[in-house]
Coordinates of C-alpha atoms and ligand atoms in Angstrom, one line a residue:
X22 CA -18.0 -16.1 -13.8
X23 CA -21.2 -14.5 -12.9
X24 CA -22.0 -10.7 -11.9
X25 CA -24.5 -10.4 -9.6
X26 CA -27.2 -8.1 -10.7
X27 CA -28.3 -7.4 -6.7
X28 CA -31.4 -6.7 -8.4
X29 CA -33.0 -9.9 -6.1
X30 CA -31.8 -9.1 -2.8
X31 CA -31.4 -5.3 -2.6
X32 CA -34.9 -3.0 -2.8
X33 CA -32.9 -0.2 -3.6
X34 CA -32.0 0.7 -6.6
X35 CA -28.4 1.9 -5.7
X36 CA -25.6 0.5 -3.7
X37 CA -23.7 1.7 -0.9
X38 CA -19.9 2.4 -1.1
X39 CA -19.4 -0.9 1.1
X40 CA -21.7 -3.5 -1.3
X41 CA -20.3 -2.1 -4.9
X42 CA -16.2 -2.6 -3.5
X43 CA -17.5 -6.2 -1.9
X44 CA -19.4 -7.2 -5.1
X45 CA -15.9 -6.1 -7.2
X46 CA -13.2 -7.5 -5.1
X47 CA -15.6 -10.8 -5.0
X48 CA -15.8 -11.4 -8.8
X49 CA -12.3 -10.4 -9.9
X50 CA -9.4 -13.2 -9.5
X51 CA -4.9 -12.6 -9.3
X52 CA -3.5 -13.5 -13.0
X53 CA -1.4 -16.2 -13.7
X54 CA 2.1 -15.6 -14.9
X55 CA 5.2 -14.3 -13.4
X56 CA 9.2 -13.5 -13.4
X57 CA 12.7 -13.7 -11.7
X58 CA 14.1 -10.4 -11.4
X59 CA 16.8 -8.7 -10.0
X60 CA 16.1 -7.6 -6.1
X61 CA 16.0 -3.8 -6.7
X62 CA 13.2 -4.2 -9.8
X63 CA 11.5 -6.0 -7.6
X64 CA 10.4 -2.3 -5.7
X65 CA 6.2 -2.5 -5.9
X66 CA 6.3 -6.0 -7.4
X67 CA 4.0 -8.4 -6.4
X68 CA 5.7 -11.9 -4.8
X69 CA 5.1 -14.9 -6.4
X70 CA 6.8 -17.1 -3.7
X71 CA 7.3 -17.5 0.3
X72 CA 10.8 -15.9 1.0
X73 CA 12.2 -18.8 3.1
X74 CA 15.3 -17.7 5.2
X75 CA 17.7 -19.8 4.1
X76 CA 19.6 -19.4 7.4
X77 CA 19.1 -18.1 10.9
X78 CA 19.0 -14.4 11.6
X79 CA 21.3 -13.6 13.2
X80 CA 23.5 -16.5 12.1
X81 CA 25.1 -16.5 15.8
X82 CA 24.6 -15.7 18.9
X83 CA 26.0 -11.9 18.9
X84 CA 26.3 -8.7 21.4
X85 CA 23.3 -6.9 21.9
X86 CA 25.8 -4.1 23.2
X87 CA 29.3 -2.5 23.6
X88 CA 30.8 -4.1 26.5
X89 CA 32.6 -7.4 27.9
X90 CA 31.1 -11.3 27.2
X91 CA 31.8 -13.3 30.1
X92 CA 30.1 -16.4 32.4
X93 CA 27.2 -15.3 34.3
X94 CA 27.8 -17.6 37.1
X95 CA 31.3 -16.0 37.9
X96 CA 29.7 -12.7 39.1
X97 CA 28.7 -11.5 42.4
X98 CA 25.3 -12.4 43.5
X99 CA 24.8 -10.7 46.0
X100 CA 27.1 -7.5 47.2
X101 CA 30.9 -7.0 46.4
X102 CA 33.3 -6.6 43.1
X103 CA 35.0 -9.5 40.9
X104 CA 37.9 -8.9 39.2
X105 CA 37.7 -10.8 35.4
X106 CA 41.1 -10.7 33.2
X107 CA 40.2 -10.0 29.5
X108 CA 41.9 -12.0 27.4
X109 CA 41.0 -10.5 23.9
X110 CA 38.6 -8.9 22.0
X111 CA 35.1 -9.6 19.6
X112 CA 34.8 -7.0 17.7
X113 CA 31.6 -7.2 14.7
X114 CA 33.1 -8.8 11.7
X115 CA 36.1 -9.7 13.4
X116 CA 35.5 -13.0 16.1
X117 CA 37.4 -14.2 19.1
X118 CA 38.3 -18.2 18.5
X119 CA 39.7 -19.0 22.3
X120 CA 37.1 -20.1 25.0
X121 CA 36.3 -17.6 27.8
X122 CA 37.2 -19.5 31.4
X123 CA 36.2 -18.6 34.5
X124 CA 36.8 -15.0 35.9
X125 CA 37.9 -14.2 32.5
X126 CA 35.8 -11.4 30.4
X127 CA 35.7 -10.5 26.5
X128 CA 36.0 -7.2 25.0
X129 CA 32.9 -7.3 22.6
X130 CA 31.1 -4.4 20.3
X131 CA 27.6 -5.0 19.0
X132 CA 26.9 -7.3 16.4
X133 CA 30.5 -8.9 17.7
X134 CA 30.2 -12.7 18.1
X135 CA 29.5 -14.2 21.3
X136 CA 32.3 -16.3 22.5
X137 CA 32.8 -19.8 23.2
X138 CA 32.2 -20.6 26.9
X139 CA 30.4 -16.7 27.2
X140 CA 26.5 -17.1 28.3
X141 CA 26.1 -13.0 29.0
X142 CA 27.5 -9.3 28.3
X143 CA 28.0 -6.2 30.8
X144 CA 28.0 -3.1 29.2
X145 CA 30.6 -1.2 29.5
X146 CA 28.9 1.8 31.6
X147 CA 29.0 -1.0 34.3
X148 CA 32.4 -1.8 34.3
X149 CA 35.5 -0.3 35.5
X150 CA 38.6 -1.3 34.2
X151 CA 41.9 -1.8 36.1
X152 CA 44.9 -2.4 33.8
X153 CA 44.5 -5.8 32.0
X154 CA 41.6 -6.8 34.4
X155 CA 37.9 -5.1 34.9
X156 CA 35.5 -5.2 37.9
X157 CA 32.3 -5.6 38.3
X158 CA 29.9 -5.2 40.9
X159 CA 26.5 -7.8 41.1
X160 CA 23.0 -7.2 38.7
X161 CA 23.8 -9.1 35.7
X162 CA 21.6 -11.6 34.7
X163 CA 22.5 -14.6 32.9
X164 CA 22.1 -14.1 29.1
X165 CA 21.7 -10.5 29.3
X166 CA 22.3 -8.3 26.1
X167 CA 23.0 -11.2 23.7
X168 CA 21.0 -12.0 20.7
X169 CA 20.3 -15.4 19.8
X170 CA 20.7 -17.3 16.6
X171 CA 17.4 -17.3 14.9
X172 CA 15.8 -14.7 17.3
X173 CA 14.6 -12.4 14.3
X174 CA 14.1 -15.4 11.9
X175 CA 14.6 -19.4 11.8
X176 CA 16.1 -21.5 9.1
X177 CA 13.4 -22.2 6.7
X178 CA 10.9 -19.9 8.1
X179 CA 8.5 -17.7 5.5
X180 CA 10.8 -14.8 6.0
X181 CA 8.3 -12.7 3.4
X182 CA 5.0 -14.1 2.1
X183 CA 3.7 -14.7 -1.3
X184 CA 1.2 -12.0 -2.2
X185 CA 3.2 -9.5 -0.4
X186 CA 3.7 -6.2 -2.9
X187 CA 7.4 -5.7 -1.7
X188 CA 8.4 -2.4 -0.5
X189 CA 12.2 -0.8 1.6
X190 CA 12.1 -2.7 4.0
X191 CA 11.7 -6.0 2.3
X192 CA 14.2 -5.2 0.1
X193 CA 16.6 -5.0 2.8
X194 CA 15.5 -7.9 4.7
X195 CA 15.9 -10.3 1.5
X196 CA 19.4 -8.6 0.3
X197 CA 19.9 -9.7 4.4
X198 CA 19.4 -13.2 3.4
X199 CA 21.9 -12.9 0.9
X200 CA 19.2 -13.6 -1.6
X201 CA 20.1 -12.0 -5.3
X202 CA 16.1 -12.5 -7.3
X203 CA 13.0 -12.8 -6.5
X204 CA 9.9 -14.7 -8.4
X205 CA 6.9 -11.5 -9.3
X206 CA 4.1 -11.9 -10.4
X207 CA 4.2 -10.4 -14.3
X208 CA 3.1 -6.8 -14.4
X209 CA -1.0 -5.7 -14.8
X210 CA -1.2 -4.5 -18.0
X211 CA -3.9 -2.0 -18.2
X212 CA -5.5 -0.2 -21.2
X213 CA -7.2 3.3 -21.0
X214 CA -8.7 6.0 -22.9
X215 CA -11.5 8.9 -22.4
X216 CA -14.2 9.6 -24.1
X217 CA -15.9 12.8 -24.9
X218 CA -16.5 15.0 -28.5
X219 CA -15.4 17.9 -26.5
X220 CA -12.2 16.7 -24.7
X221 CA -9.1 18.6 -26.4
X222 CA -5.7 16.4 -26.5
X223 CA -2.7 18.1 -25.6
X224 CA -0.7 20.4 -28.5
X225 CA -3.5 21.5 -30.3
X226 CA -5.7 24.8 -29.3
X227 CA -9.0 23.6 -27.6
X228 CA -11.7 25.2 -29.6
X229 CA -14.4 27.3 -27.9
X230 CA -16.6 24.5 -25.9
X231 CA -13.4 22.3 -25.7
X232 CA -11.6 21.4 -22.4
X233 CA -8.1 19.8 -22.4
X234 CA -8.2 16.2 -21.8
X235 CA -6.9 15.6 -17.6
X236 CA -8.3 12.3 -16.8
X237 CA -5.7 10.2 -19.1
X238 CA -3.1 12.4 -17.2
X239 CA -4.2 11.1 -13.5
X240 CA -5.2 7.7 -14.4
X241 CA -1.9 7.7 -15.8
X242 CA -0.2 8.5 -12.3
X243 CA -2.3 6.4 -10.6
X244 CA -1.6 3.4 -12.5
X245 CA 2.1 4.1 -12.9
X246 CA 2.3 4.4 -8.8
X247 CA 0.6 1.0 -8.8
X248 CA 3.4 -0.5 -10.9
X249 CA 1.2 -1.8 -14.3
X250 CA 2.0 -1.6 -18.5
X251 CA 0.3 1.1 -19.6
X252 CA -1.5 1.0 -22.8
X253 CA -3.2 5.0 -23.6
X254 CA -5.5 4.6 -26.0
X255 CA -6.4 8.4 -25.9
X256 CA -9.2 10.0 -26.7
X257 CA -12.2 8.4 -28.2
X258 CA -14.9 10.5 -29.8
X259 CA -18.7 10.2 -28.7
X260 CA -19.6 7.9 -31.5
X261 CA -20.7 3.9 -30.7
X262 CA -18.3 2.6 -33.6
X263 CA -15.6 4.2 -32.2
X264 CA -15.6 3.1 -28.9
X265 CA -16.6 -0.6 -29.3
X266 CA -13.2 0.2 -31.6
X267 CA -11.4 0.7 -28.6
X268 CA -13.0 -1.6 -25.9
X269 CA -12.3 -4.6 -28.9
X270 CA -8.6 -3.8 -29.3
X271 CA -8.1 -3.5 -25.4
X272 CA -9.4 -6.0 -24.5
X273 CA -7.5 -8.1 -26.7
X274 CA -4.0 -6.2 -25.1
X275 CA -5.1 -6.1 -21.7
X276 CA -6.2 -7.4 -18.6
X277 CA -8.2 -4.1 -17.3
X278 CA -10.0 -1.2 -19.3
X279 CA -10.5 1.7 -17.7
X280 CA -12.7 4.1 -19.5
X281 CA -13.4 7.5 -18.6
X282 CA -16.9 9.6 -19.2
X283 CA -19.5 8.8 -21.2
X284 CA -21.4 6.3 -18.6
X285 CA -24.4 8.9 -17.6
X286 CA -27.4 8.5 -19.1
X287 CA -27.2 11.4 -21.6
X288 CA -27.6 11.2 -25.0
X289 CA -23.9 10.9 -26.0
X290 CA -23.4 8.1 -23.1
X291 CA -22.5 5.1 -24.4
X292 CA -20.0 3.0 -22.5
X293 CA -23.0 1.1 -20.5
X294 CA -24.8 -0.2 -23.7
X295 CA -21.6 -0.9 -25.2
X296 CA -19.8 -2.7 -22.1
X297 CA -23.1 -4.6 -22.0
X298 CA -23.2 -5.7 -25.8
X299 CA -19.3 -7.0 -25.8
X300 CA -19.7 -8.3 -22.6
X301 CA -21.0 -8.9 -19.6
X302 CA -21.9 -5.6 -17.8
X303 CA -22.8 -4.5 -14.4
X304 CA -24.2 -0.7 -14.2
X305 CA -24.8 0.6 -10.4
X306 CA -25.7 3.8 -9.3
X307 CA -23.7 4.4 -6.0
X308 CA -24.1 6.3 -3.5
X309 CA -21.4 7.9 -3.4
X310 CA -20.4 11.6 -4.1
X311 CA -18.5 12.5 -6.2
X312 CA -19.2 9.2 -9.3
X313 CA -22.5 7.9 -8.7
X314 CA -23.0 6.3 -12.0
X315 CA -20.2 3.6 -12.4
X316 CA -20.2 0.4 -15.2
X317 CA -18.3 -2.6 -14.3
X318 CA -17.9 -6.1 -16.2
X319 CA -15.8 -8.2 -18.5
X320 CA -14.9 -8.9 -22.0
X321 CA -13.4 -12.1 -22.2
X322 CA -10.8 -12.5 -19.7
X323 CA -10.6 -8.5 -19.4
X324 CA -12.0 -6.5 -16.5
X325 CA -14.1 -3.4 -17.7
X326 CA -14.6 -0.4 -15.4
X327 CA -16.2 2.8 -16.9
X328 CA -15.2 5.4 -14.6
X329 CA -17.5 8.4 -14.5
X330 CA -15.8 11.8 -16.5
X331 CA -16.1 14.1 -13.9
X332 CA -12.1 14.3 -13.1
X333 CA -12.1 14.5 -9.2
X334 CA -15.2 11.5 -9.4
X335 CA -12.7 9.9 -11.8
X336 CA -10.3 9.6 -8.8
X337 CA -12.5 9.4 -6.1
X338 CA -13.8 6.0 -7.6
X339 CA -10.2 4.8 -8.8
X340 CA -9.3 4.9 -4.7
X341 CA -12.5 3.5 -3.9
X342 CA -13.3 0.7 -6.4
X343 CA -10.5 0.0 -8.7
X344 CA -7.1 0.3 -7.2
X345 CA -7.5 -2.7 -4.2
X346 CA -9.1 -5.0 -7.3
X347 CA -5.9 -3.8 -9.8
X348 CA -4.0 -5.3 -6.8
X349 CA -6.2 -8.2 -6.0
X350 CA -5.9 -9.1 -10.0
X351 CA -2.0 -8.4 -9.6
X352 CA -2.2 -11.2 -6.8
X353 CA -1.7 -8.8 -3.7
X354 CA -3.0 -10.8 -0.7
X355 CA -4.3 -9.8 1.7
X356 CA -5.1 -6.7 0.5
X357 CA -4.1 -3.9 2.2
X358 CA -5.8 -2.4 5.5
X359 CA -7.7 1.2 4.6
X360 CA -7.9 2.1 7.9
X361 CA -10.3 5.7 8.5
X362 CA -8.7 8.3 10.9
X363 CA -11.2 10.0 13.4
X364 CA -10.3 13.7 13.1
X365 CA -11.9 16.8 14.5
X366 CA -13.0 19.0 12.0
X367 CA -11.8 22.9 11.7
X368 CA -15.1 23.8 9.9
X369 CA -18.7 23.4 9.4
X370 CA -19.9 21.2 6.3
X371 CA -23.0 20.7 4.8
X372 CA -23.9 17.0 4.5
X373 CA -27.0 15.7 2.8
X374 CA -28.1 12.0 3.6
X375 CA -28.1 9.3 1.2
X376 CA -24.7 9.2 0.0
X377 CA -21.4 8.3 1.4
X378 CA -19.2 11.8 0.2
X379 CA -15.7 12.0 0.2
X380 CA -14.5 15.2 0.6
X381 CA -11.1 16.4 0.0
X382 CA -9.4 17.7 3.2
X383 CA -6.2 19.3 4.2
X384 CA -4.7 18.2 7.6
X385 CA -3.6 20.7 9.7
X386 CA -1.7 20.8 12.9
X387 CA -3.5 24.2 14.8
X388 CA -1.6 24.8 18.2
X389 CA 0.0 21.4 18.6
X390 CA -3.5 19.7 17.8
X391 CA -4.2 17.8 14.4
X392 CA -7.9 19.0 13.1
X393 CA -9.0 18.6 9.0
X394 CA -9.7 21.5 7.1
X395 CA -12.1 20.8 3.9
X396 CA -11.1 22.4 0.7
X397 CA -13.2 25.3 -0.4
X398 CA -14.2 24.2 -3.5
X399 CA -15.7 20.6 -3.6
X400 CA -17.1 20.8 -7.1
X401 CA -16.2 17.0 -9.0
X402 CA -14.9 19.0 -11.5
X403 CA -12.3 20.8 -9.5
X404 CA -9.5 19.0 -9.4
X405 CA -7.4 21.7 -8.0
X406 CA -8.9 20.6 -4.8
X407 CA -7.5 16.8 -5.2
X408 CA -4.2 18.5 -5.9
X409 CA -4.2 20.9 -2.6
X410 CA -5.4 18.0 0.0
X411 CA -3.7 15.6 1.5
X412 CA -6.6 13.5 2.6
X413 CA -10.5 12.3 1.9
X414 CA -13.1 13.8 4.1
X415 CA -15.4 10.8 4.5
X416 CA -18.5 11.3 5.7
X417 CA -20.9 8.0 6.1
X418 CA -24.3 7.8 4.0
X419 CA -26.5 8.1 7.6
X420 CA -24.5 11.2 8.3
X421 CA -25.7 14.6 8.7
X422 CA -24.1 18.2 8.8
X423 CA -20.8 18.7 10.4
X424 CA -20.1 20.9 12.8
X425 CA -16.8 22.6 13.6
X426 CA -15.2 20.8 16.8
X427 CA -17.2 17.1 15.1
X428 CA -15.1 14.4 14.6
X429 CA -15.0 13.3 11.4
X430 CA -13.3 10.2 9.5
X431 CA -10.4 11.1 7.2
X432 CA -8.5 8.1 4.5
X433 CA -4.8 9.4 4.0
X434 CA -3.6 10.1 0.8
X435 CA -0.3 8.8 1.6
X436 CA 1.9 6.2 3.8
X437 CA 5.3 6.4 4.7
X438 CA 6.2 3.8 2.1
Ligands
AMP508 P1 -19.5 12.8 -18.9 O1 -19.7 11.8 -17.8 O2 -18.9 12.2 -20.2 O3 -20.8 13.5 -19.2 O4 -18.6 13.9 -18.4 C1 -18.9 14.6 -17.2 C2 -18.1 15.9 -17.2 O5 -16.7 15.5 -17.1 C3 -18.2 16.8 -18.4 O6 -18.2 18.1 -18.0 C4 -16.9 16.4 -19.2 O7 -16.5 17.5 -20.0 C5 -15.9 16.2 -18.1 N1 -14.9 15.2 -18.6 C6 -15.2 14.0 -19.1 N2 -14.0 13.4 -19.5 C7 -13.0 14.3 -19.2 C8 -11.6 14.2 -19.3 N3 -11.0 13.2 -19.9 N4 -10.9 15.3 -18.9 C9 -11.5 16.4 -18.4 N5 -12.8 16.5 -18.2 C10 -13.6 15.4 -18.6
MG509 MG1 -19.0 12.7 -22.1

């Protein structure tokens, strides 16, 4: 593998939001390895395998609605009533097994099986009944409200691709093809730890200076969400030995480090030189607001990202850079869509050029329109404000101030599934 150093095609010295997620998603590749389990673990698995229907869906033709299955030709076409006799019933689960002959009709509830001879069903708004026989006036076409065999899915057609992560409704579409397991891909097992001399762990007093340790806390959500083995390493003191300590004995456990702090160019930053010595190390300054400064490379066969320690830039860049290559590596193709949502904006913002920023927003429904509201406090250490929105601001590098009424783009925090 080789990371590009962009050093001979890009005369900046930074790289926009866009180049730095291309250049990841590019280098990293999906594991190998994988399991048969049990169709409800497979909830946020990664498929292995084409799901091949291994019938047709539906498995007969069947009732589309409640009403009476009978031989199109026999009605009216033009004016007038027929009289049909109905001479039993299809009820769903429960089939008819005679042959419907002319001018005679089939009671028949949805999902019921259409019956031999039947090409069509009347619903039974349309019908008036009269003892043992119905009528019907004209305006049925032939094959109306029946489903055909097959019509949702063929025998031996890819019912659910591989490199699908499966959510609900797959689960319900393979327990529909009677199917008891399905092949995964083996869980992403990722190893993580912060670094900092004044980070305080959780259970003992944090000493004047000290702040409590948060970033293990949301990188552990995060990467619990995405389904992955966790391996926490904790907190890892400012001091080189230490931390190549750490990066050695994760990488050997692991197919992803995430680090977090420690990758600025202070005097106690030393994840970059590090990643760099053990590996092979790309450093880029983005342009992005909040986490300019991120490291990413490999040890071995391990991926490396050194997340800034900022804990709102620690999530910003998890959502921008590292979660679509955790599911790329997990073998998710294609990845998902992140599709940004044009949104007027309630308020004014202040927007400097040169960096792509990604606010944290609240959306709002204001008398029966949708608008974005920013959070008050955008500071990257304030992750209060991550914890109150429900959505990024994004605002594009060119862009300038916002004013209230703008449209702006927002990225959803969450789907449906
Ligand atoms: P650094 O990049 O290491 O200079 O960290 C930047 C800022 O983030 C500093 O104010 C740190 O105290 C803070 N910080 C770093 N790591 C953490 C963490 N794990 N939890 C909370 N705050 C952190
Ligand atoms: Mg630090």
């Amino acid at each position: 593998m080789s990371l590009e150093t962009g050093a001979t095609t890009a005369p900046r010295t930074s790289l926009s939001v866009e180049d730095a997620r291309h250049r990841i998603l590019n280098a990293v590749s999906p594991i190998d390895g994988w399991e048969r389990v049990a169709i409800r673990d497979a909830l946020g698995r990664v498929l292995r395998e084409d799901v091949i229907a291994p019938f047709n869906v539906p498995a007969h033709d069947n009732s589309a609605m409640d009403g009476y299955a009978l031989r199109a030709e026999d009605l009216p076409d033009g004016i007038g009533e027929r009289s049909f006799r109905v001479i039993g019933s299809a009820f769903a689960g429960r089939s008819f097994s005679g042959i419907v002959g002319t001018g005679q009709a089939v009671r028949i509830m949805t999902g019921g099986v259409m019956p031999a001879g039947a090409d069509s069903v009347v619903m039974q708004e349309k019908v008036r009944t009269d003892g043992e026989h119905i009528l019907i006036s004209a305006g049925v076409q032939h094959g109306q409200n029946v489903r055909r065999a097959g019509e949702d899915l063929s025998e031996g057609s890819v019912a659910i691709p591989r490199g699908k992560r499966i959510g609900p409704a797959d689960l319900g579409l393979v327990a529909s093809l009677g199917l008891a397991e399905l092949c995964v891909a083996r869980r992403l097992r990722v190893a993580f730890f912060s670094t900092g001399d004044e980070l305080a762990s959780i259970g003992s007093p944090a000493a004047p200076g000290q702040v409590y340790d948060s970033n293990r806390y949301t990188l552990h959500g995060v990467l619990t969400r995405l389904g992955c083995d966790l391996v926490d390493m904790g907190v890892i003191p400012d001091r080189p030995e230490a931390i190549e300590a750490a990066f050695r004995s994760a990488a050997a456990s692991s197919d992803v480090i995430l680090s977090s702090g420690g990758v600025s160019v202070g005097d106690a930053d030393f994840i970059r030189t590090l990643m760099d010595r053990l590996g092979e190390v790309n450093f880029w300054k983005i342009d992005i607001k909040p986490g300019r400064p991120m490291a990413f490379g490999r040890i071995g066969n391990t991926w490396m990202f050194g997340l800034p320690g900022n804990p709102v830039a620690v999530m910003v860049t998890y959502y921008q850079f590292v979660m679509d290559a955790l599911l790329k590596i997990a073998g998710v193709s294609p990845l998902p869509e992140r599709p940004l949502i044009p949104m007027v904006c309630a308020t004014a913002i202040r927007k400097s050029a040169g960096r792509q920023e990604y606010l944290r927003g609240h959306l709002l429904c204001e008398d029966g329109t949708w608008k974005v509201r920013p959070a008050a406090a955008q500071g990257s250490g304030i992750l209060r404000s991550m914890s109150e929105a429900n959505c990024f601001i994004v605002l594009r590098e060119s862009q300038g101030d916002v004013a209230p009424g703008d449209t702006v783009d927002v990225q959803l925090f969450d789907g449906l599934v």
